[in-house]
Coordinates of C-alpha atoms in Angstrom, one line a residue:
Chain A
X1 CA 20.0 22.8 9.8
X2 CA 22.0 24.1 6.8
X3 CA 23.0 27.7 6.2
X4 CA 21.9 30.0 8.9
X5 CA 23.0 33.4 7.6
X6 CA 20.8 33.8 4.6
X7 CA 17.9 36.2 4.4
X8 CA 14.6 34.4 4.5
X9 CA 12.1 35.0 1.7
X10 CA 9.3 34.9 4.2
X11 CA 9.6 37.3 7.1
X12 CA 9.0 35.3 10.2
X13 CA 5.6 36.0 11.7
X14 CA 5.6 37.1 15.3
X15 CA 5.5 34.1 17.6
X16 CA 2.0 33.3 18.9
X17 CA 0.8 33.4 22.5
X18 CA -1.5 30.5 23.3
X19 CA -3.6 30.6 26.5
X20 CA -5.9 27.9 27.8
X21 CA -8.6 29.2 30.1
X22 CA -10.4 26.4 32.0
X23 CA -10.5 24.3 28.8
X24 CA -12.3 21.0 28.7
X25 CA -13.0 18.6 25.8
X26 CA -15.4 15.7 26.2
X27 CA -16.0 13.3 23.3
X28 CA -19.5 12.1 22.8
X29 CA -19.0 8.4 23.4
X30 CA -22.2 7.4 25.1
X31 CA -21.9 5.8 28.5
X32 CA -18.1 6.1 29.0
X33 CA -17.7 9.8 28.8
X34 CA -14.6 10.8 30.8
X35 CA -13.4 14.1 29.5
X36 CA -10.2 13.8 27.3
X37 CA -9.1 17.2 28.6
X38 CA -10.4 18.5 31.9
X39 CA -10.3 22.1 33.0
X40 CA -6.8 22.9 31.7
X41 CA -5.5 26.4 32.2
X42 CA -2.0 27.3 31.1
X43 CA -0.2 29.9 29.1
X44 CA 2.3 29.2 26.4
X45 CA 4.5 32.3 25.9
X46 CA 5.4 33.6 22.5
X47 CA 8.5 31.8 21.2
X48 CA 8.4 29.1 23.9
X49 CA 8.9 25.4 23.1
X50 CA 6.5 23.6 25.2
X51 CA 6.3 19.8 25.4
X52 CA 3.1 18.1 26.4
X53 CA 4.0 14.7 27.9
X54 CA 2.1 11.9 29.5
X55 CA 1.0 8.3 29.0
X56 CA -1.3 7.4 26.1
X57 CA -4.8 8.5 26.7
X58 CA -3.8 11.4 29.0
X59 CA -5.2 14.0 26.6
X60 CA -2.0 15.5 25.3
X61 CA -2.8 15.1 21.6
X62 CA -6.4 16.3 22.2
X63 CA -4.9 19.4 23.9
X64 CA -2.7 20.0 20.9
X65 CA -5.6 19.6 18.4
X66 CA -7.7 22.1 20.4
X67 CA -5.1 24.8 19.5
X68 CA -5.7 24.7 15.8
X69 CA -9.4 23.8 16.0
X70 CA -9.1 20.2 14.8
X71 CA -11.2 19.8 17.9
X72 CA -13.3 22.4 19.5
X73 CA -13.5 22.7 23.3
X74 CA -16.7 21.7 25.1
X75 CA -15.8 24.1 27.9
X76 CA -13.5 27.1 28.4
X77 CA -11.7 29.3 25.9
X78 CA -8.4 29.1 24.0
X79 CA -6.9 32.5 23.3
X80 CA -4.6 32.8 20.3
X81 CA -2.8 36.0 20.7
X82 CA -5.7 37.2 22.8
X83 CA -8.4 36.2 20.4
X84 CA -10.8 33.4 21.4
X85 CA -10.0 30.6 18.9
X86 CA -13.8 30.0 18.3
X87 CA -13.9 33.4 16.6
X88 CA -11.3 32.3 14.0
X89 CA -12.2 30.2 11.0
X90 CA -10.6 26.8 11.3
X91 CA -8.9 26.5 7.9
X92 CA -7.6 30.1 8.0
X93 CA -6.3 29.6 11.6
X94 CA -4.5 26.4 10.5
X95 CA -2.8 28.0 7.6
X96 CA -1.0 30.2 10.1
X97 CA 0.0 27.3 12.4
X98 CA 2.4 24.6 11.2
X99 CA 1.3 21.1 11.8
X100 CA 3.5 18.0 11.8
X101 CA 2.3 14.5 12.7
X102 CA 4.0 11.2 13.5
X103 CA 3.2 9.4 10.2
X104 CA 4.4 12.4 8.2
X105 CA 1.1 12.7 6.3
X106 CA 2.9 13.9 3.1
X107 CA 0.7 14.0 0.1
X108 CA 1.9 10.9 -1.8
X109 CA 0.9 12.2 -5.2
X110 CA 2.8 15.5 -4.7
X111 CA 6.5 15.9 -5.3
X112 CA 8.6 17.1 -2.3
X113 CA 8.5 20.6 -3.7
X114 CA 4.7 20.6 -4.2
X115 CA 4.3 19.2 -0.6
X116 CA 6.3 22.1 0.8
X117 CA 4.4 24.5 -1.3
X118 CA 0.9 23.5 -0.1
X119 CA 0.4 26.3 2.4
X120 CA 2.0 29.1 0.3
X121 CA -0.4 27.9 -2.4
X122 CA -3.4 28.2 -0.1
X123 CA -2.2 31.7 0.8
X124 CA -1.9 32.7 -2.8
X125 CA 1.8 33.3 -3.1
X126 CA 3.1 33.7 -6.6
X127 CA 5.2 31.0 -8.3
X128 CA 8.6 32.7 -8.1
X129 CA 8.3 33.5 -4.4
X130 CA 7.0 30.0 -3.6
X131 CA 9.9 28.4 -5.6
X132 CA 12.5 30.4 -3.8
X133 CA 11.0 29.6 -0.5
X134 CA 10.7 25.9 -1.2
X135 CA 14.4 25.7 -2.1
X136 CA 15.4 27.7 0.9
X137 CA 13.4 25.4 3.2
X138 CA 14.8 22.2 1.7
X139 CA 18.2 23.6 2.4
X140 CA 17.2 24.5 5.9
X141 CA 16.1 21.0 6.7
X142 CA 19.2 19.5 5.1
X143 CA 17.7 18.2 1.8
X144 CA 19.6 19.7 -1.1
X145 CA 16.8 21.0 -3.4
X146 CA 18.5 20.1 -6.6
X147 CA 18.5 16.5 -5.5
X148 CA 15.2 16.3 -3.6
X149 CA 12.8 18.8 -5.1
X150 CA 11.3 16.5 -7.7
X151 CA 11.2 13.3 -5.7
X152 CA 8.1 11.8 -4.3
X153 CA 7.5 10.9 -0.6
X154 CA 7.7 7.2 -1.4
X155 CA 11.3 7.7 -2.6
X156 CA 12.4 9.1 0.8
X157 CA 13.4 7.5 4.1
X158 CA 11.2 8.0 7.2
X159 CA 13.6 10.6 8.5
X160 CA 13.7 12.5 5.2
X161 CA 9.9 12.4 5.0
X162 CA 9.7 14.0 8.5
X163 CA 12.2 16.7 7.3
X164 CA 9.9 17.5 4.4
X165 CA 7.0 17.5 6.9
X166 CA 8.7 20.1 9.0
X167 CA 9.6 22.2 5.9
X168 CA 6.0 22.0 4.8
X169 CA 4.8 23.0 8.3
X170 CA 7.0 26.1 8.5
X171 CA 6.7 27.1 4.8
X172 CA 4.7 30.2 5.4
X173 CA 6.6 31.1 8.6
X174 CA 3.7 30.4 10.9
X175 CA 3.8 32.0 14.4
X176 CA 3.2 28.5 15.9
X177 CA 4.3 25.0 15.1
X178 CA 2.3 22.1 16.4
X179 CA 4.0 18.7 16.4
X180 CA 2.3 15.5 17.4
X181 CA 5.0 12.9 18.2
X182 CA 6.8 13.9 15.0
X183 CA 9.9 11.7 15.7
X184 CA 8.0 8.7 17.3
X185 CA 8.4 6.4 14.3
X186 CA 12.0 7.1 13.6
X187 CA 15.1 5.0 14.6
X188 CA 17.1 6.4 17.6
X189 CA 19.9 7.9 15.6
X190 CA 17.7 9.7 13.2
X191 CA 15.5 10.8 16.0
X192 CA 18.4 12.2 17.9
X193 CA 19.7 14.2 14.9
X194 CA 16.2 15.6 14.2
X195 CA 15.8 16.6 17.8
X196 CA 19.0 18.6 17.7
X197 CA 18.0 20.2 14.5
X198 CA 14.6 21.1 15.7
X199 CA 16.2 22.8 18.7
X200 CA 18.5 24.8 16.4
X201 CA 15.6 25.6 14.1
X202 CA 13.6 26.9 17.0
X203 CA 16.5 29.0 18.3
X204 CA 16.9 30.4 14.8
X205 CA 13.2 31.0 13.9
X206 CA 11.8 31.7 17.3
X207 CA 8.2 30.6 16.7
X208 CA 6.1 29.1 19.4
X209 CA 6.3 25.3 19.4
X210 CA 3.9 22.9 21.0
X211 CA 5.3 19.4 20.9
X212 CA 3.6 16.2 22.0
X213 CA 5.6 13.2 23.1
X214 CA 5.5 10.3 25.6
X215 CA 9.3 10.2 25.8
X216 CA 10.8 12.1 28.8
X217 CA 14.3 12.1 27.3
X218 CA 12.9 13.9 24.3
X219 CA 10.9 16.3 26.5
X220 CA 14.0 17.1 28.6
X221 CA 16.1 17.7 25.6
X222 CA 13.7 20.0 23.7
X223 CA 11.5 21.8 26.1
X224 CA 11.6 25.3 27.5
X225 CA 8.7 24.1 29.6
X226 CA 7.1 20.7 30.1
X227 CA 3.4 20.2 30.8
X228 CA 3.0 16.8 32.3
X229 CA -0.5 15.4 31.7
X230 CA -2.5 12.7 33.4
X231 CA -6.2 11.8 32.8
X232 CA -6.9 15.0 31.0
X233 CA -5.3 17.3 33.6
X234 CA -2.0 19.1 33.6
X235 CA -0.3 18.0 36.8
X236 CA 2.8 20.0 36.5
X237 CA 3.9 22.8 34.1
X238 CA 7.4 23.8 34.7
X239 CA 11.0 23.9 33.3
X240 CA 12.6 20.5 32.6
X241 CA 15.0 21.0 35.5
X242 CA 12.1 21.6 37.9
X243 CA 10.0 18.7 36.6
X244 CA 13.0 16.4 36.9
X245 CA 14.3 17.6 40.2
X246 CA 11.1 18.7 41.9
X247 CA 8.4 16.5 40.5
X248 CA 5.0 17.7 41.7
X249 CA 3.8 14.2 42.8
X250 CA 4.6 10.5 42.7
X251 CA 3.2 10.2 39.2
X252 CA 5.6 12.8 37.8
X253 CA 8.4 11.4 39.8
X254 CA 7.9 8.0 38.2
X255 CA 7.7 9.5 34.8
X256 CA 11.1 11.2 35.2
X257 CA 12.6 8.1 36.8
X258 CA 12.9 9.3 40.4
X259 CA 14.0 5.8 41.5
X260 CA 16.8 5.5 39.0
X261 CA 19.6 7.9 39.8
X262 CA 21.6 7.5 36.7
X263 CA 18.5 7.9 34.5
X264 CA 17.6 11.1 36.2
X265 CA 21.2 12.4 35.8
X266 CA 20.9 11.7 32.1
X267 CA 18.0 14.1 31.9
X268 CA 19.4 16.9 34.0
X269 CA 21.2 19.6 32.0
X270 CA 24.7 20.5 33.1
X271 CA 23.7 24.2 32.7
X272 CA 21.3 23.7 35.6
X273 CA 23.6 21.7 37.9
X274 CA 26.8 23.6 37.4
X275 CA 28.3 26.2 39.7
X276 CA 29.0 29.5 37.9
X277 CA 32.6 30.5 37.8
X278 CA 33.3 33.3 40.3
X279 CA 35.1 36.3 38.9
X280 CA 38.8 35.7 39.2
X281 CA 38.4 32.0 39.5
X282 CA 41.3 30.8 37.3
X283 CA 40.9 27.7 35.1
X284 CA 43.8 25.4 34.8
X285 CA 44.3 24.4 31.2
X286 CA 44.7 20.8 32.2
X287 CA 41.3 20.4 33.8
X288 CA 38.8 18.3 31.9
X289 CA 36.2 20.4 30.1
X290 CA 32.8 19.8 28.5
X291 CA 30.8 22.1 26.2
X292 CA 27.1 23.0 26.6
X293 CA 24.6 21.6 25.9
X294 CA 25.4 18.5 27.9
X295 CA 23.7 16.3 30.4
X296 CA 25.1 15.5 33.9
X297 CA 25.5 11.8 33.5
X298 CA 28.4 11.8 31.0
X299 CA 30.1 14.4 33.2
X300 CA 29.8 12.1 36.2
X301 CA 31.6 9.4 34.2
X302 CA 34.3 11.9 33.3
X303 CA 34.8 12.9 36.9
X304 CA 35.0 9.2 38.1
X305 CA 37.3 8.2 35.3
X306 CA 39.7 11.2 35.4
X307 CA 39.8 11.5 39.2
X308 CA 39.8 15.3 38.7
X309 CA 38.0 17.3 41.4
X310 CA 35.9 19.2 38.9
X311 CA 35.0 19.4 35.2
X312 CA 35.0 22.9 33.6
X313 CA 31.9 23.8 31.6
X314 CA 32.3 25.9 28.5
X315 CA 29.6 27.7 26.5
X316 CA 30.6 28.8 23.0
X317 CA 34.2 28.0 23.9
X318 CA 34.4 30.2 27.0
X319 CA 34.5 28.7 30.5
X320 CA 31.3 29.6 32.3
X321 CA 31.2 27.2 35.3
X322 CA 32.3 23.9 36.8
X323 CA 30.7 20.7 38.0
X324 CA 31.9 18.7 40.9
X325 CA 30.6 15.7 42.8
X326 CA 29.0 17.8 45.4
X327 CA 27.0 19.7 42.7
X328 CA 26.0 16.4 41.1
X329 CA 24.9 15.0 44.5
X330 CA 22.8 18.2 45.0
X331 CA 20.7 17.4 41.9
X332 CA 20.6 13.6 42.6
X333 CA 17.8 13.6 45.2
X334 CA 14.4 14.4 43.9
X335 CA 12.2 16.6 46.1
X336 CA 8.8 15.2 45.3
X337 CA 5.7 17.3 45.8
X338 CA 7.5 20.5 46.9
X339 CA 6.1 22.4 44.0
X340 CA 2.3 22.3 43.4
X341 CA 0.9 22.0 39.9
X342 CA 1.0 25.4 38.3
Chain B
X1 CA -10.6 -23.3 -39.1
X2 CA -13.2 -23.7 -41.8
X3 CA -15.9 -22.4 -39.6
X4 CA -13.9 -19.3 -38.8
X5 CA -13.3 -18.6 -42.5
X6 CA -17.0 -19.1 -43.2
X7 CA -17.8 -16.7 -40.3
X8 CA -15.5 -14.1 -41.8
X9 CA -17.1 -14.6 -45.2
X10 CA -20.5 -14.1 -43.6
X11 CA -19.4 -10.9 -41.9
X12 CA -18.0 -9.6 -45.2
X13 CA -21.2 -10.4 -47.0
X14 CA -23.3 -8.6 -44.3
X15 CA -20.8 -5.8 -43.8
X16 CA -23.3 -3.0 -43.5
X17 CA -25.6 -4.8 -41.1
X18 CA -22.7 -6.0 -39.0
X19 CA -21.2 -2.5 -38.8
X20 CA -24.6 -1.1 -37.7
X21 CA -24.9 -3.7 -35.0
X22 CA -21.5 -2.9 -33.7
X23 CA -22.3 0.8 -33.5
X24 CA -25.7 0.1 -31.8
X25 CA -23.9 -2.2 -29.3
X26 CA -21.2 0.3 -28.5
X27 CA -23.8 3.2 -28.4
X28 CA -26.0 1.3 -25.9
X29 CA -23.0 0.2 -23.8
X30 CA -21.2 3.5 -23.5
X31 CA -24.4 5.5 -23.3
X32 CA -25.4 3.4 -20.3
X33 CA -21.9 3.6 -18.9
X34 CA -21.8 7.4 -19.2
X35 CA -25.2 7.8 -17.5
X36 CA -24.3 5.3 -14.8
X37 CA -21.0 7.2 -14.1
X38 CA -23.0 10.4 -13.7
X39 CA -25.4 8.8 -11.2
X40 CA -23.4 6.2 -9.4
X41 CA -20.0 7.8 -8.8
X42 CA -21.6 10.6 -6.9
X43 CA -23.6 8.0 -5.0
X44 CA -20.4 6.3 -4.2
X45 CA -19.0 9.6 -2.9
X46 CA -22.0 9.9 -0.7
X47 CA -21.6 6.3 0.5
X48 CA -18.0 7.0 1.4
X49 CA -19.0 9.7 3.9
X50 CA -20.0 7.0 6.3
X51 CA -22.9 6.7 8.7
X52 CA -26.3 5.3 7.9
X53 CA -26.1 6.5 4.4
X54 CA -23.2 4.1 3.6
X55 CA -25.1 1.1 4.8
X56 CA -28.3 1.9 2.9
X57 CA -26.6 2.8 -0.4
X58 CA -24.3 -0.2 -0.3
X59 CA -27.2 -2.4 0.7
X60 CA -29.4 -1.2 -2.1
X61 CA -26.6 -1.7 -4.6
X62 CA -26.0 -5.3 -3.4
X63 CA -29.7 -6.0 -3.8
X64 CA -29.8 -4.7 -7.4
X65 CA -26.7 -6.9 -8.1
X66 CA -28.6 -10.1 -7.3
X67 CA -31.3 -9.5 -10.0
X68 CA -30.2 -11.1 -13.4
X69 CA -29.8 -8.5 -16.1
X70 CA -32.2 -10.4 -18.4
X71 CA -34.8 -10.2 -15.7
X72 CA -34.3 -6.5 -15.3
X73 CA -34.8 -6.0 -19.0
X74 CA -37.9 -8.0 -19.1
X75 CA -39.3 -6.3 -16.0
X76 CA -38.9 -3.0 -17.7
X77 CA -40.8 -4.1 -20.8
X78 CA -44.3 -3.4 -19.5
X79 CA -43.3 0.2 -18.6
X80 CA -41.1 1.2 -21.5
X81 CA -42.2 -1.2 -24.2
X82 CA -39.8 -2.7 -26.7
X83 CA -36.8 -0.9 -28.1
X84 CA -33.6 0.7 -26.8
X85 CA -35.1 2.4 -23.7
X86 CA -35.5 -0.7 -21.5
X87 CA -32.1 -2.0 -22.6
X88 CA -30.4 1.3 -21.8
X89 CA -32.0 1.5 -18.4
X90 CA -31.2 -2.1 -17.6
X91 CA -27.5 -1.6 -18.6
X92 CA -27.3 1.6 -16.6
X93 CA -28.5 -0.2 -13.5
X94 CA -26.1 -3.1 -14.2
X95 CA -23.1 -0.7 -14.3
X96 CA -24.1 0.7 -10.9
X97 CA -22.7 -1.7 -8.3
X98 CA -19.0 -1.7 -9.4
X99 CA -19.1 2.1 -9.7
X100 CA -20.6 2.7 -6.3
X101 CA -18.5 0.1 -4.5
X102 CA -15.2 1.1 -6.1
X103 CA -15.8 4.8 -5.5
X104 CA -16.7 4.1 -1.9
X105 CA -13.7 1.8 -1.3
X106 CA -11.3 4.1 -3.2
X107 CA -12.3 7.2 -1.2
X108 CA -12.3 5.5 2.1
X109 CA -9.0 3.8 1.4
X110 CA -7.1 7.1 1.4
X111 CA -4.6 7.1 4.2
X112 CA -6.0 8.8 7.3
X113 CA -2.7 10.5 8.2
X114 CA -2.6 12.1 4.8
X115 CA -6.1 13.5 5.3
X116 CA -5.4 14.6 8.9
X117 CA -2.3 16.5 7.6
X118 CA -4.4 18.1 4.8
X119 CA -6.9 19.4 7.3
X120 CA -4.1 20.4 9.7
X121 CA -2.4 22.5 7.0
X122 CA -5.6 24.5 6.4
X123 CA -7.3 22.9 3.4
X124 CA -11.0 23.3 3.4
X125 CA -13.2 20.2 3.1
X126 CA -13.7 20.9 -0.6
X127 CA -10.0 21.5 -1.2
X128 CA -9.2 18.3 0.7
X129 CA -11.6 16.3 -1.5
X130 CA -10.5 17.6 -4.9
X131 CA -6.8 17.9 -4.2
X132 CA -6.1 14.9 -2.0
X133 CA -8.9 12.4 -1.8
X134 CA -10.2 12.3 -5.3
X135 CA -6.7 12.0 -7.1
X136 CA -5.6 9.3 -4.7
X137 CA -8.9 7.3 -5.1
X138 CA -9.0 7.8 -8.9
X139 CA -7.2 4.5 -9.8
X140 CA -9.6 2.5 -7.8
X141 CA -12.6 4.3 -9.3
X142 CA -11.3 3.7 -12.8
X143 CA -11.0 0.0 -11.9
X144 CA -14.7 0.1 -11.1
X145 CA -15.4 1.8 -14.5
X146 CA -13.5 -1.0 -16.1
X147 CA -15.5 -3.8 -14.6
X148 CA -18.7 -1.9 -15.3
X149 CA -17.8 -1.4 -18.9
X150 CA -16.9 -5.0 -19.5
X151 CA -20.0 -6.2 -17.8
X152 CA -22.2 -3.8 -19.8
X153 CA -20.7 -4.7 -23.1
X154 CA -21.3 -8.4 -22.4
X155 CA -24.8 -7.8 -21.2
X156 CA -25.7 -5.5 -24.1
X157 CA -26.1 -8.8 -26.0
X158 CA -29.4 -9.2 -24.2
X159 CA -30.7 -6.0 -25.7
X160 CA -31.6 -8.1 -28.7
X161 CA -34.4 -9.8 -26.7
X162 CA -36.3 -6.5 -26.5
X163 CA -35.6 -5.5 -30.1
X164 CA -32.9 -3.0 -29.3
X165 CA -30.5 -4.4 -31.8
X166 CA -26.8 -4.7 -31.3
X167 CA -24.5 -7.8 -31.7
X168 CA -26.9 -9.9 -29.6
X169 CA -29.2 -10.0 -32.7
X170 CA -26.6 -12.1 -34.5
X171 CA -26.4 -14.5 -31.6
X172 CA -30.1 -14.9 -31.0
X173 CA -30.8 -15.3 -34.7
X174 CA -27.9 -17.7 -35.0
X175 CA -29.3 -19.8 -32.3
X176 CA -32.8 -19.7 -33.8
X177 CA -31.7 -20.4 -37.3
X178 CA -29.0 -22.9 -36.2
X179 CA -26.5 -20.8 -38.2
X180 CA -23.2 -21.2 -36.5
X181 CA -21.5 -18.5 -38.7
X182 CA -24.1 -15.9 -37.6
X183 CA -23.8 -16.9 -33.9
X184 CA -20.0 -16.8 -34.0
X185 CA -19.8 -13.5 -35.8
X186 CA -21.8 -11.9 -32.9
X187 CA -20.1 -13.7 -30.1
X188 CA -16.5 -13.1 -31.3
X189 CA -17.3 -9.4 -31.9
X190 CA -18.7 -9.0 -28.4
X191 CA -15.6 -10.7 -26.9
X192 CA -13.3 -8.5 -29.0
X193 CA -15.1 -5.4 -27.9
X194 CA -15.0 -6.4 -24.3
X195 CA -11.3 -7.2 -24.4
X196 CA -10.4 -4.0 -26.3
X197 CA -12.4 -1.9 -23.7
X198 CA -10.7 -3.7 -20.8
X199 CA -7.3 -3.1 -22.3
X200 CA -7.9 0.6 -23.1
X201 CA -9.2 1.3 -19.6
X202 CA -6.4 -0.6 -18.0
X203 CA -4.0 1.7 -19.8
X204 CA -6.1 4.7 -18.8
X205 CA -5.9 3.6 -15.2
X206 CA -2.1 3.5 -15.3
X207 CA -2.0 7.0 -16.8
X208 CA -4.4 8.3 -14.1
X209 CA -2.4 6.8 -11.2
X210 CA -0.8 9.8 -9.6
X211 CA 3.0 9.8 -9.8
X212 CA 4.7 8.7 -6.7
X213 CA 1.8 6.3 -5.7
X214 CA 2.3 3.5 -8.2
X215 CA 2.9 0.2 -6.5
X216 CA 6.3 -1.2 -7.4

């Protein structure tokens, strides 16, 4: 998003490590008291972008809200950089964790600039520093400050509101960014653009991101690791490639479309499927090429249309590997249940 | 037209008495409104917090609303005697329902996502109330103040029944003496005061509506 070379007025805080240790959350709802989160243990490494995915009611949002103490666990411990979250005051903890929700949740009576400045204000930054930071962030999320600083949320499109929501969440350079279906209410084009930009932003800023969605395409695009949830439990926690190609069970297989070959290929990254170029393997300038990041499915179309035996894969302009039909076939058949839930 | 001219002549002749009645009327009304705001807006805040409290507060308010204001004034007579005290108390009670109900509705009408975001960003409960909830609920609360004010100004006419003075004196005397000029002088003045108050508070409401939230 925007210029990348500039110095940031807020030094990024170190990315946070989040560890769930046998965490459960049960809501007090009388008779029907199935736990929303049930005995979850997993570690989110500093700087990782982890996507929590599953059908509605699977506990993914509850798991997210346990991280910043919007909910407190009824069992187990959540460690934030090694400190049990219960030892941290909720509001203070939350000021150091960005939070973005689906409906935006911008303050309607605050201008765009004032919305972005909420957390710096809570942290007691001085005016000059806050103002510099606000402009820098609006640039970063692609909203020219001169044009947008003084607008109100009601004067923005849904996509623009989510951009402000993201700028607001990362204003004080938190070590963690929590996102609860942030792009769920946007049209497909805007969603795609914001997904790309979030990925870039994450590469640039490097904080830990926990992202909730029910959209496997979104998960496969964004995640370093995906935690698949069902009925309060994490049934698989692995890289997108492994979740797609080696789903832990029937449920995960269905989620990633195991029965639909083309759909699965549209989730698999070329980087995973390709064969690395051997040293000395010469690339003919006439061979078809694609640039990372790219999914396998469009490459399959290219192969079939061009009739070429292989497509060269480039990363940053330099050829790094190739993809042929054999390699595509190798990633076409899911191996269900070969990897247990981790 | 003649009657109106005669009424005006009557007011001019009794200028001092009329002026005094207007002041008493306004004093009673706005005194009652101010006291009511101090009591009932916090009560509305309490009601908005939900649970059993909401049901009991709103229930009590609804019950009070059913009792006619004249009855309230007369019921207070044995305790407080004649004069401004029973009138002030009755008017204060009368102003309660719209204040409680609008405060409650205004606060509970604030968008849940906005509040979730506020908590999620690290605002404490107090910060969330003063910075987000209260400003966004303010226009609805002011609407409540508006209805309360108009209701109180109208009902302050009844203060004359317990000897508290005000413009009601002209109306009651006018009826007793069959003097239409006297009656009209009181009635028109009350209507004018009510309209003026309504208009001013409506303008205040627009001014207090946070920028960015005004409905197009």
